[in-house]
Short mmCIF file of C-alpha atoms and ligand atoms in Angstrom, two decimals:
data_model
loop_
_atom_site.label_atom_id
_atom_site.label_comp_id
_atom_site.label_asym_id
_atom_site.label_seq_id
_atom_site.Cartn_x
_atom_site.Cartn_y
_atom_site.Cartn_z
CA UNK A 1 30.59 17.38 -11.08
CA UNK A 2 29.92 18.26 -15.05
CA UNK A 3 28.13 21.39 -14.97
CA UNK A 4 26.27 20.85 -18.18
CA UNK A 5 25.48 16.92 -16.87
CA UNK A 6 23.76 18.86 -13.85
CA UNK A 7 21.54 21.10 -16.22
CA UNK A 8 20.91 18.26 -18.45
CA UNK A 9 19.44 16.08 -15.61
CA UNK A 10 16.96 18.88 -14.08
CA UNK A 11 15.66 19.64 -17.16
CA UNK A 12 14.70 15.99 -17.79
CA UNK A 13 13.15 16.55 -13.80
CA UNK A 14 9.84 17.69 -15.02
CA UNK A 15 6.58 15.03 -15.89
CA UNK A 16 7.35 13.90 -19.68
CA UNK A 17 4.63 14.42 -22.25
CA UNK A 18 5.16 10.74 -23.33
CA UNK A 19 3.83 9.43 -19.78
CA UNK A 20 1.17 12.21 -19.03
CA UNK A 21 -0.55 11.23 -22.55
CA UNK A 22 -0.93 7.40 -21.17
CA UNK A 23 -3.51 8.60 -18.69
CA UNK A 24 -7.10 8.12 -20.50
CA UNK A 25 -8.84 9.76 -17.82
CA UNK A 26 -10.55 6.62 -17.12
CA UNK A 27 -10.66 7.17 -13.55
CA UNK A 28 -10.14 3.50 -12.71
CA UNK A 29 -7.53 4.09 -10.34
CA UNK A 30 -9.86 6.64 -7.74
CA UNK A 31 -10.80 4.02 -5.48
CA UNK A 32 -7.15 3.25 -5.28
CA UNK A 33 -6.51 6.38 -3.85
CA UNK A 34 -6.39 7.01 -0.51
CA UNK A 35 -6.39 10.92 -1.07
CA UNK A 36 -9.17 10.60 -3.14
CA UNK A 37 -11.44 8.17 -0.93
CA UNK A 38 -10.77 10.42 2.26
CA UNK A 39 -11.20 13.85 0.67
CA UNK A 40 -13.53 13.21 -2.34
CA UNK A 41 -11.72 15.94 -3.94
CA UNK A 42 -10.64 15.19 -7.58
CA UNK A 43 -7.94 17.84 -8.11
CA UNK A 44 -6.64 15.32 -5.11
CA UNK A 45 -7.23 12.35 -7.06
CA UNK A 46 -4.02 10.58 -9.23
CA UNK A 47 -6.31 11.82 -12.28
CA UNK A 48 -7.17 15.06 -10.86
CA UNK A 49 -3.51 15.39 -10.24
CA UNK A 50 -2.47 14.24 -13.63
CA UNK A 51 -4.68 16.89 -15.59
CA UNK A 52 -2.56 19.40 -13.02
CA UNK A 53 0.55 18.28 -14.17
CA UNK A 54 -0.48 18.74 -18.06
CA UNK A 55 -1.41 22.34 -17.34
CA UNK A 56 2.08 23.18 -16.10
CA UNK A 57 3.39 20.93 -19.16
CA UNK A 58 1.15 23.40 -21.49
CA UNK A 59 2.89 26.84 -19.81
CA UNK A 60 0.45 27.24 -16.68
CA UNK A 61 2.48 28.57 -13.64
CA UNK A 62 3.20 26.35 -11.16
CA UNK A 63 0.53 27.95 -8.07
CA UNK A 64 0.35 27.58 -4.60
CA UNK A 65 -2.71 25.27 -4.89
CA UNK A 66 -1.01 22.98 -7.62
CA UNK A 67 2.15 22.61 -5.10
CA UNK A 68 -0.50 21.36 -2.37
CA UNK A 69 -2.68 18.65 -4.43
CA UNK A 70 0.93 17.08 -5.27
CA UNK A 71 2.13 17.57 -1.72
CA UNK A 72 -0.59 16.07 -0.48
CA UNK A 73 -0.19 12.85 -2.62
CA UNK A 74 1.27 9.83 -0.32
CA UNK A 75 3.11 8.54 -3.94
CA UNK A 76 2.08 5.46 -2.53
CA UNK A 77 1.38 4.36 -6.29
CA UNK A 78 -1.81 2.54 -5.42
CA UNK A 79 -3.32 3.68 -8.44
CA UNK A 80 -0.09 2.62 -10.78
CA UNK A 81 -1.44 -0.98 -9.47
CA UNK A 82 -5.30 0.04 -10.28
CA UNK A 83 -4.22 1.88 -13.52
CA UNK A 84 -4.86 -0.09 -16.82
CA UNK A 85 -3.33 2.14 -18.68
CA UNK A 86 0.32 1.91 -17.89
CA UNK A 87 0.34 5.21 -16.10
CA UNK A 88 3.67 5.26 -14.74
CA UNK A 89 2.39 7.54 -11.50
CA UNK A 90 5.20 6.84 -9.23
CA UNK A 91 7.65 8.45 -12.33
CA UNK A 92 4.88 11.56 -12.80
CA UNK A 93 4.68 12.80 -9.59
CA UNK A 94 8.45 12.37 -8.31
CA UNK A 95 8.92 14.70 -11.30
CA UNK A 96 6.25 16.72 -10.20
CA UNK A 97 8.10 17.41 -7.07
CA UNK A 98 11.42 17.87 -8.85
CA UNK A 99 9.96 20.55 -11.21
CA UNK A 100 8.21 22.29 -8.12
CA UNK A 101 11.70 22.48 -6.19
CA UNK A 102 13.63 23.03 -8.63
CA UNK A 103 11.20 26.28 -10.11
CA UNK A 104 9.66 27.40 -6.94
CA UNK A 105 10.62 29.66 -4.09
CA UNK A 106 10.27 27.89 -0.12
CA UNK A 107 10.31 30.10 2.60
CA UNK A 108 13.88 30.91 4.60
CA UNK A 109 12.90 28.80 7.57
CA UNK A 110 11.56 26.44 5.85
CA UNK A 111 14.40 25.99 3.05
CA UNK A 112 16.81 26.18 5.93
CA UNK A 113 14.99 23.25 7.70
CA UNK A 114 14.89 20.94 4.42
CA UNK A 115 18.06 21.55 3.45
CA UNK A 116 19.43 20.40 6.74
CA UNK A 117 17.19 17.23 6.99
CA UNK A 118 18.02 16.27 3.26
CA UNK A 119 21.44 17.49 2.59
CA UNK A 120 23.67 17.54 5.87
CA UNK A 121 21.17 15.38 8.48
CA UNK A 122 20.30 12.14 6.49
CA UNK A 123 23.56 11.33 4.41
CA UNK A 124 25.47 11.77 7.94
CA UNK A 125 26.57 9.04 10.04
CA UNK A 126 27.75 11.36 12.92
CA UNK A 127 24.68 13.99 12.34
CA UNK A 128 22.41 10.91 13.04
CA UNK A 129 24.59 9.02 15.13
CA UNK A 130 24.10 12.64 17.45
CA UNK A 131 20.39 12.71 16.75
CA UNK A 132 19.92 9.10 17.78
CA UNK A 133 21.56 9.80 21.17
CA UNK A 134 19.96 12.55 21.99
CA UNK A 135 16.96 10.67 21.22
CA UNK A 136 18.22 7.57 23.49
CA UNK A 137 18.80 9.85 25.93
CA UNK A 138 15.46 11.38 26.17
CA UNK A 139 13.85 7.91 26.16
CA UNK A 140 16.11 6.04 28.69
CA UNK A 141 15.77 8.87 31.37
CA UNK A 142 11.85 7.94 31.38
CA UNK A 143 11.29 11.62 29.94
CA UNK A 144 9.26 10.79 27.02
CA UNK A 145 7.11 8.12 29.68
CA UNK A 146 7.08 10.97 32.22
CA UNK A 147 5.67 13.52 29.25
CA UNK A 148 2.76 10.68 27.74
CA UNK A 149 1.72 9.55 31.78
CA UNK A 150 1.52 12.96 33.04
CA UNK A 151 -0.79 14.03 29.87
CA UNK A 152 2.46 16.96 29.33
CA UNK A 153 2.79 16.01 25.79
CA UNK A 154 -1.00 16.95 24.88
CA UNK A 155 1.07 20.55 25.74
CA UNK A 156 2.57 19.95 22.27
CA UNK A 157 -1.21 20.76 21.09
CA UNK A 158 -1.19 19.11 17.39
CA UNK A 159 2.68 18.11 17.74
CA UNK A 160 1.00 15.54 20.08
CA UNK A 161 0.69 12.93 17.20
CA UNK A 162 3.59 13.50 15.67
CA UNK A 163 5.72 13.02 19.03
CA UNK A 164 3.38 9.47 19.36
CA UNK A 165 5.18 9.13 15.75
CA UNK A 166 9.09 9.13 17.18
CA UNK A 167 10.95 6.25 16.50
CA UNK A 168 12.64 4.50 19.36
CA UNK A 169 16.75 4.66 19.25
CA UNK A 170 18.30 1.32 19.73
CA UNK A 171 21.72 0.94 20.93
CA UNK A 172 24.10 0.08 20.20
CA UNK A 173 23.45 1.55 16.84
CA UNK A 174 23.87 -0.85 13.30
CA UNK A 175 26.69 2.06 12.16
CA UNK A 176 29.04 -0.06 14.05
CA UNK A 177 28.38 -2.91 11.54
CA UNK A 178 29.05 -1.49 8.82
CA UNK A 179 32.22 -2.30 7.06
CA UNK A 180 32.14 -6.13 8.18
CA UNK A 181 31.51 -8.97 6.62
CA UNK A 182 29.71 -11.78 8.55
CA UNK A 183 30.28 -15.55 7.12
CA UNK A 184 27.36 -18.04 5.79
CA UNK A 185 26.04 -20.77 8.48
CA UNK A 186 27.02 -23.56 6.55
CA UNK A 187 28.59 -23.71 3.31
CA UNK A 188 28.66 -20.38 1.15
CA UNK A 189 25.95 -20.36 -1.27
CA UNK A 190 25.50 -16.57 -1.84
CA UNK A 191 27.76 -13.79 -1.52
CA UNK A 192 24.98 -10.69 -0.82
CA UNK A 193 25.57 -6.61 0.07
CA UNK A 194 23.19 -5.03 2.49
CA UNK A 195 22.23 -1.80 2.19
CA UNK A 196 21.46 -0.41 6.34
CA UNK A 197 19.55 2.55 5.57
CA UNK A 198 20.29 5.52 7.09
CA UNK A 199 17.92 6.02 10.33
CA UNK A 200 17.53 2.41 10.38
CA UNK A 201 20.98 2.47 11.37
CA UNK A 202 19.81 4.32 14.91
CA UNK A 203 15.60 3.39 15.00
CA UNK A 204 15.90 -0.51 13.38
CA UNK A 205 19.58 -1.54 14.50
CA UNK A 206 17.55 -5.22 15.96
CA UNK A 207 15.91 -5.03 12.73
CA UNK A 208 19.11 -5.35 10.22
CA UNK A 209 20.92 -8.09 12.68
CA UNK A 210 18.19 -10.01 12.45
CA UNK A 211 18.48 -9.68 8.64
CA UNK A 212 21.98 -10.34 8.60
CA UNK A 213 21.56 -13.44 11.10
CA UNK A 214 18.60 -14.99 8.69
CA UNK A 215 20.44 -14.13 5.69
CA UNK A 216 23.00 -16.22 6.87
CA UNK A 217 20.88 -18.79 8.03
CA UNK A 218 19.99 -19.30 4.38
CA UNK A 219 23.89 -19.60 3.57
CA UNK A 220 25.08 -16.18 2.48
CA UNK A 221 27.89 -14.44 3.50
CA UNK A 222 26.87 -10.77 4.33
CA UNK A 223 29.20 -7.96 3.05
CA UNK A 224 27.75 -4.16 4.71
CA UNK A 225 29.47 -2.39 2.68
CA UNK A 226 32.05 0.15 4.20
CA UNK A 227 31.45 3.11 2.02
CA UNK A 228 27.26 3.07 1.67
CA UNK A 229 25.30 6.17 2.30
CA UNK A 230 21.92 6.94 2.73
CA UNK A 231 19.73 5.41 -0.56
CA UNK A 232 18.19 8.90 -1.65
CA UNK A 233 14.73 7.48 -1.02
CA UNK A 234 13.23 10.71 0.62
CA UNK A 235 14.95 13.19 -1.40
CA UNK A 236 13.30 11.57 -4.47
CA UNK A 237 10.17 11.64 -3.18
CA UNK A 238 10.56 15.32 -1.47
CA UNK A 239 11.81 16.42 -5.28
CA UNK A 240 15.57 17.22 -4.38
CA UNK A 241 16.87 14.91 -7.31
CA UNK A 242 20.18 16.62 -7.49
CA UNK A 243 21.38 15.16 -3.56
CA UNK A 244 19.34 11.47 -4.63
CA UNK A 245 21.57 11.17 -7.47
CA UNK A 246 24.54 12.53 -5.42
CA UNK A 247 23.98 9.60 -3.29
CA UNK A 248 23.28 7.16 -6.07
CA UNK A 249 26.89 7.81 -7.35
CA UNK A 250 28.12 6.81 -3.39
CA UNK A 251 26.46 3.45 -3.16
CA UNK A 252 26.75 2.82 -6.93
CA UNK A 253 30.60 3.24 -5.85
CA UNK A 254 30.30 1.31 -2.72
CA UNK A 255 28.70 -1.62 -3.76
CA UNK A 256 29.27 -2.64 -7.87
CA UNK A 257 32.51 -3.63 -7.74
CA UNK A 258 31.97 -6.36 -4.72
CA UNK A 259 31.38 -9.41 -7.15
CA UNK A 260 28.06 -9.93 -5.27
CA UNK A 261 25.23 -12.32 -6.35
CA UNK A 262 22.54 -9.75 -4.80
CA UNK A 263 22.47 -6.38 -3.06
CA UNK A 264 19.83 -6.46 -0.45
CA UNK A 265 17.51 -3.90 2.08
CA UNK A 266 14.95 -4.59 4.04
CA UNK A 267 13.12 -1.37 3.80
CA UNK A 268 10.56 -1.69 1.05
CA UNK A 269 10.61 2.10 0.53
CA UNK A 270 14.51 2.72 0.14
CA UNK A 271 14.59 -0.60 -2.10
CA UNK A 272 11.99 0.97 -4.75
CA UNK A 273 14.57 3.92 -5.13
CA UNK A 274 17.88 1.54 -5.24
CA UNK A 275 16.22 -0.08 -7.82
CA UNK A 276 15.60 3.01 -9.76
CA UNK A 277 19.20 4.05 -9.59
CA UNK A 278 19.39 2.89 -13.51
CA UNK A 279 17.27 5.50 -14.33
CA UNK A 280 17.83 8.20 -12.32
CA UNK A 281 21.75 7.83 -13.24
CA UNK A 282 20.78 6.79 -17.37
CA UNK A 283 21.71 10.06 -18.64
CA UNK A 284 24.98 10.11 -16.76
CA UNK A 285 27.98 8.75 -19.07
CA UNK A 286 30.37 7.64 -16.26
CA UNK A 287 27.63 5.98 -14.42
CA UNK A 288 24.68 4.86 -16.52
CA UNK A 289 26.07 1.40 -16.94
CA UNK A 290 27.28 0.95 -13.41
CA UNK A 291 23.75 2.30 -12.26
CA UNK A 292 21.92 -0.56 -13.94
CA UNK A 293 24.32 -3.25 -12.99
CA UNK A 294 23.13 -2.04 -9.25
CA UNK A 295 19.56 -1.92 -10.03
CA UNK A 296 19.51 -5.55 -11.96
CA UNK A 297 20.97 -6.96 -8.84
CA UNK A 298 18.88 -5.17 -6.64
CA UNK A 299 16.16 -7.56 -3.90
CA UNK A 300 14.37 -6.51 -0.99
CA UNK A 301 15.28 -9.45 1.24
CA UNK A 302 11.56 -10.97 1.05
CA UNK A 303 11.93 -11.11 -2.52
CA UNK A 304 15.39 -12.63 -2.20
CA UNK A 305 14.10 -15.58 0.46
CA UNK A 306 11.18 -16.39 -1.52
CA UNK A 307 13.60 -17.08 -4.52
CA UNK A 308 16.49 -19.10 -3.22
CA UNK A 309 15.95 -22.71 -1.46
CA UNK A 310 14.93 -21.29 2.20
CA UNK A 311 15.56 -22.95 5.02
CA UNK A 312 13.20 -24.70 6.38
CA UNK A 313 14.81 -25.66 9.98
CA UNK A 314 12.43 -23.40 11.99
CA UNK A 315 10.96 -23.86 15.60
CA UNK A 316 6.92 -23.07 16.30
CA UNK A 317 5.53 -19.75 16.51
CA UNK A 318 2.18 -20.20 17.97
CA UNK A 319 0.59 -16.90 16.65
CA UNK A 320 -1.85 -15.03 14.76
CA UNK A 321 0.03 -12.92 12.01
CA UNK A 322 -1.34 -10.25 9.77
CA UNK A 323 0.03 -8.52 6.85
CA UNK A 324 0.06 -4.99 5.90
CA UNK A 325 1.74 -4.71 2.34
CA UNK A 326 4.52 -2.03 2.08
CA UNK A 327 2.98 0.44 -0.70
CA UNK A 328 6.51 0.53 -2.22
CA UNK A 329 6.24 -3.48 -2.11
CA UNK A 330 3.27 -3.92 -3.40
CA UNK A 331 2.94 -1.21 -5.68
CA UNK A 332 6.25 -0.12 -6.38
CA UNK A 333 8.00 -3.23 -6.69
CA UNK A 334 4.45 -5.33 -7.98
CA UNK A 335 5.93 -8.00 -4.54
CA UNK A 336 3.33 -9.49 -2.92
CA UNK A 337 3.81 -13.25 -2.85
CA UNK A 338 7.23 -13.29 -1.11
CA UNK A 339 6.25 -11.88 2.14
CA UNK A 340 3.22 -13.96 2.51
CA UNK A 341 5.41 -17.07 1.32
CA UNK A 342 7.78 -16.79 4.12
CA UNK A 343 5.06 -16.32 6.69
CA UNK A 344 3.31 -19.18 5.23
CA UNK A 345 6.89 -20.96 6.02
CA UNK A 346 6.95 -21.07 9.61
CA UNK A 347 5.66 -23.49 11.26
CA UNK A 348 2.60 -22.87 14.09
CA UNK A 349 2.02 -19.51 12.67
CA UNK A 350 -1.99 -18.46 11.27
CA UNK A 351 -2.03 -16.30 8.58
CA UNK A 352 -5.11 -14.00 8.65
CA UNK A 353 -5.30 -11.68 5.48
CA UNK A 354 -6.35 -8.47 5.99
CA UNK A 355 -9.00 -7.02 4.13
CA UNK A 356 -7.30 -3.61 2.18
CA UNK A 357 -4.27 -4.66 3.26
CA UNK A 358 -2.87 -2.72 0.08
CA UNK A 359 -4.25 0.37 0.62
CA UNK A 360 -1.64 2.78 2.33
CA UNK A 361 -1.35 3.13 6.30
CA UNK A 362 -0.60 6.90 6.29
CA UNK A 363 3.00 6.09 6.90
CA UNK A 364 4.27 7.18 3.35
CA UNK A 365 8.01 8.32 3.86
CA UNK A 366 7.73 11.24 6.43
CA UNK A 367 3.75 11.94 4.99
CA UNK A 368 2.64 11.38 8.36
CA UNK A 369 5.10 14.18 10.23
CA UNK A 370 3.73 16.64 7.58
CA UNK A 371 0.60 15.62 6.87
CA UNK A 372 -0.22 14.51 10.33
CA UNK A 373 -4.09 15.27 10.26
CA UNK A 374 -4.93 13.01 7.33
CA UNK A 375 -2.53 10.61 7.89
CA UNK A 376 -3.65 9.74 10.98
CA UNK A 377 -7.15 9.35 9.54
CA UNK A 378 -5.88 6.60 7.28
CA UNK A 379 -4.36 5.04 10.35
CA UNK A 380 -7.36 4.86 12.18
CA UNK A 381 -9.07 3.30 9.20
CA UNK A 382 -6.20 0.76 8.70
CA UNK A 383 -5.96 -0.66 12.15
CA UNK A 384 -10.19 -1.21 11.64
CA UNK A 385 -9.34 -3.36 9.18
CA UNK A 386 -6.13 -4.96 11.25
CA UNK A 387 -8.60 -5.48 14.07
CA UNK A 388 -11.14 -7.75 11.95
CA UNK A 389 -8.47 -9.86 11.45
CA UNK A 390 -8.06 -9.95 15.13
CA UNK A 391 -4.31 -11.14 14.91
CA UNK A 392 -1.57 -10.99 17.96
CA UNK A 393 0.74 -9.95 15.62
CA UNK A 394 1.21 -7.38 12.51
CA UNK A 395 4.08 -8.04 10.15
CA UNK A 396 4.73 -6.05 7.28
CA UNK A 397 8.57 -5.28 5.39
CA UNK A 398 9.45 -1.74 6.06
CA UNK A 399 10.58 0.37 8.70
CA UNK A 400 8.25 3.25 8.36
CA UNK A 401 5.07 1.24 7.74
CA UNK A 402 5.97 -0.40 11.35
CA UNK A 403 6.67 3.05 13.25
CA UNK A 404 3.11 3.98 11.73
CA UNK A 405 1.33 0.39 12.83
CA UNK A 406 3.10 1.08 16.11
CA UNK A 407 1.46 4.47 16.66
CA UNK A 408 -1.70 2.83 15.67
CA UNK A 409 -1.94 -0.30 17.85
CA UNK A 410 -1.35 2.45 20.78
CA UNK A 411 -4.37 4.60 20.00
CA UNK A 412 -6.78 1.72 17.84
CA UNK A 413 -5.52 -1.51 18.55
CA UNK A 414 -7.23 -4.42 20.62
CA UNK A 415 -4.34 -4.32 23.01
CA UNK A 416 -0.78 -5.66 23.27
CA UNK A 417 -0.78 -6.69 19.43
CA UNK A 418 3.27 -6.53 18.23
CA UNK A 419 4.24 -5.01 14.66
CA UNK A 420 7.12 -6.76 13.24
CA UNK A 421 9.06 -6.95 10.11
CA UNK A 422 8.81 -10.62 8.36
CA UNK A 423 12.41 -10.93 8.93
CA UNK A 424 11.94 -10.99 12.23
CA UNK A 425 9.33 -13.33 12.48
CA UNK A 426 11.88 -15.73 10.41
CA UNK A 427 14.84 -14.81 12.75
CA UNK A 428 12.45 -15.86 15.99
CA UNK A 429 11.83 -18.65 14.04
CA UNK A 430 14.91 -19.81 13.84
CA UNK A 431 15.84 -18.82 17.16
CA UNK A 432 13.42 -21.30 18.03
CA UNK A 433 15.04 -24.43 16.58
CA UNK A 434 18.16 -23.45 18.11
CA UNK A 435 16.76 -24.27 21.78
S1 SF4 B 1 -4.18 7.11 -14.23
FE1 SF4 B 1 -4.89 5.30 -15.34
S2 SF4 B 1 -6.72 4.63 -14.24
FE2 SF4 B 1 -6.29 6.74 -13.58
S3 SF4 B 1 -7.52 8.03 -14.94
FE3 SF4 B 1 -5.50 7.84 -15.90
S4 SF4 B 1 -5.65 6.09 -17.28
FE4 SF4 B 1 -7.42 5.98 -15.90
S1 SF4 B 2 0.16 7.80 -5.33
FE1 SF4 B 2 -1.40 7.20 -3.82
S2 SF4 B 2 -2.15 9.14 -2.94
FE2 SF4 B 2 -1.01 9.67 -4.81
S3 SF4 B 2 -2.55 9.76 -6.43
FE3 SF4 B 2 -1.75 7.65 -6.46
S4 SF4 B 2 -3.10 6.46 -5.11
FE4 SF4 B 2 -3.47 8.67 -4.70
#
């Protein structure tokens, strides 16, 4: 890697005076901000945070308390939605992070613990192919029922929540897919990538073959890449730009070249980073160019359905469905429509909108392992608002979002009510008018 490229990039990882002097200080965007409406606080506000990060642009040092008012922002982007301004927040405080990481000091332990999460864990397929089994394994043995029954896990004292937070391991696991190519039902109309994800490969393996299958369905021929890696997603948002763009240059590689007609995910979060690979790779000579072919044909798979001819040939499902917008849907990617379109689509099914349904659920990358407390208080407030609506079922179009809803239907919810992703409601759908 070009040294000098390397020092060039993390100096450019820092908020930019051009976007800090959009913000007006209007405070417009407070109610937004879920922060902000749970703490009252305004240093934890996006404006509050804002006038933080144009201290440290002026020469302040970067404190203790600055770190924790940007820490403790779910860069859920609710007020870039509320904002009239233009403030790009999303861009601001993923810089924020960058400058703090790359200009701070963590302790050993926990240095020692990020970098193994970020730099060896996530971009592994064997790391989190052992991870996931070990997970399986204390799942299938009835462990983790034998701990909740038996009260054991309120031993884990606040751990408690975040064990209610682990995802369940599916096997077999989706890495086995990747590498193939499965063929369009029907004639090809769309040759598409799909990017897996990294733990949805072990937590959400049902979740991408149902993608695949209704991707198909709707005449594409599915290529999963052989040579993809994790998207970056959480490193960007934890600050550690260096391993995102690392990883950008891997799928950039993996995927350009395949004369597709769209790349696709179906994880809202990850798809807001892939399609910010043009700019996190723009000052990069070798791959600028490459970077924004990738992002321009970039979809999350809602917004790809809702734009091609879909088909229609779906059986009933009698059902109440709500939707919780993705923050990085909704606010990252401004997609609203397309999830609500497809619902709308199959037949038998009542839509029930849910009041706030744009406000975050807590969820927020891993926000709600680290932030557990406060988090969990959003939760609480979200499945209120899920319970008006009193639907059967909660779909939404991202993988975290549903491990969140999950842990809140279990400790809020009227009882029984199922959190799916939209593409599975489509793939039961069509499941349906196949009997
Ligand atoms: S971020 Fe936008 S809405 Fe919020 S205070 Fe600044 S200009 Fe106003
Ligand atoms: S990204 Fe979300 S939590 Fe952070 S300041 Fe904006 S609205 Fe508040």
């Amino acid at each position: 890697m070009d040294v000098s490229l390397v020092e060039s990039e993390s100096q450019l990882d820092k908020p930019q005076q051009v976007d800090l002097d959009r913000c007006v200080h209007c405070g417009l965007c407070l109610n937004a901000c879920p922060t902000y409406r749970e703490l009252g606080v305004e240093m934890d506000s996006p404006r509050g945070r804002i006038y933080q990060m144009v201290q440290v642009a002026s020469g302040a040092p970067i404190t203790d308390s600055y770190r924790e008012h940007i820490d403790l922002c779910l860069a859920c982007r609710g007020c870039e939605s509320a904002c009239p301004s233009g403030v790009q927040y999303g861009k601001l405080v993923e810089a924020a992070r960058a400058d703090i990481e790359n200009n701070t000091e963590r302790g050993f332990f926990t240095q020692l613990f990020r970098d193994f999460i970020f730099r060896n864990l996530l971009p592994s397929p064997a790391l989190l192919t052992a991870a996931g089994a070990g997970l399986w394994a204390y799942q299938a043995s009835g462990l983790q029922k034998l701990m909740r029954v038996t009260g054991l896990v309120n031993l884990l004292g606040p751990l408690k929540d975040r064990e209610a937070l682990t995802p369940e391991a599916q096997i077999p696991f989706f890495f086995r897919e990747i590498g193939k190519t499965f063929p369009a039902e029907g004639p090809r109309k769309y040759r598409v990538a799909f990017m897996a994800g990294c733990i949805a490969n072990i937590s959400f393996a049902r979740l991408n073959e149902a993608t695949v299958r209704v991707l198909q369905k709707n005449g594409c021929e599915v290529v999963v890449p052989a040579n993809q890696t994790c998207c970056g997603a959480l490193h960007v948002h934890a600050g550690i730009r260096d391993k995102a763009r690392e990883l950008a240059r891997r799928n950039v590689d993996a995927v350009v070249d395949g004369n597709f007609d769209a790349i696709i995910t179906n994880a809202a979060g990850c798809g807001s980073t892939l399609k910010e690979y043009g700019e996190l790779l723009e000052h990069d000579p070798t791959y600028a160019r490459r970077a924004a072919k990738f992002t321009s044909l970039m979809r999350d798979v809602t917004e790809f359905l809702a734009g091609i001819e879909l088909n229609t040939k779906m059986g009933a499902i009698d059902a109440t469905v709500t939707y919780q917008d993705s923050c990085h849907l909704a606010h990252g990617q401004k997609i609203r429509k397309a999830p609500r379109q497809l619902l709308n689509a199959i037949p038998g099914l009542q839509f029930k909108p849910m009041p706030l349904s744009d406000l975050c659920c807590g969820s927020a990358g891993i926000y709600n392992i680290l932030h557990t407390d406060l988090s969990m208080s959003l939760l609480e407030k979200k499945m209120a608002n899920v319970n008006l609506t009193k639907a059967t079922i909660i779909a939404t179009a991202n993988p975290g979002c549903m491990i969140q809803l999950e842990a809140g239907v279990k400790k809020w919810g009227r009882g029984g009510e199922r959190v799916v992703h939209v593409v599975e409601l489509l793939d039961e759908a069509y499941r349906q008018a196949g009997k």
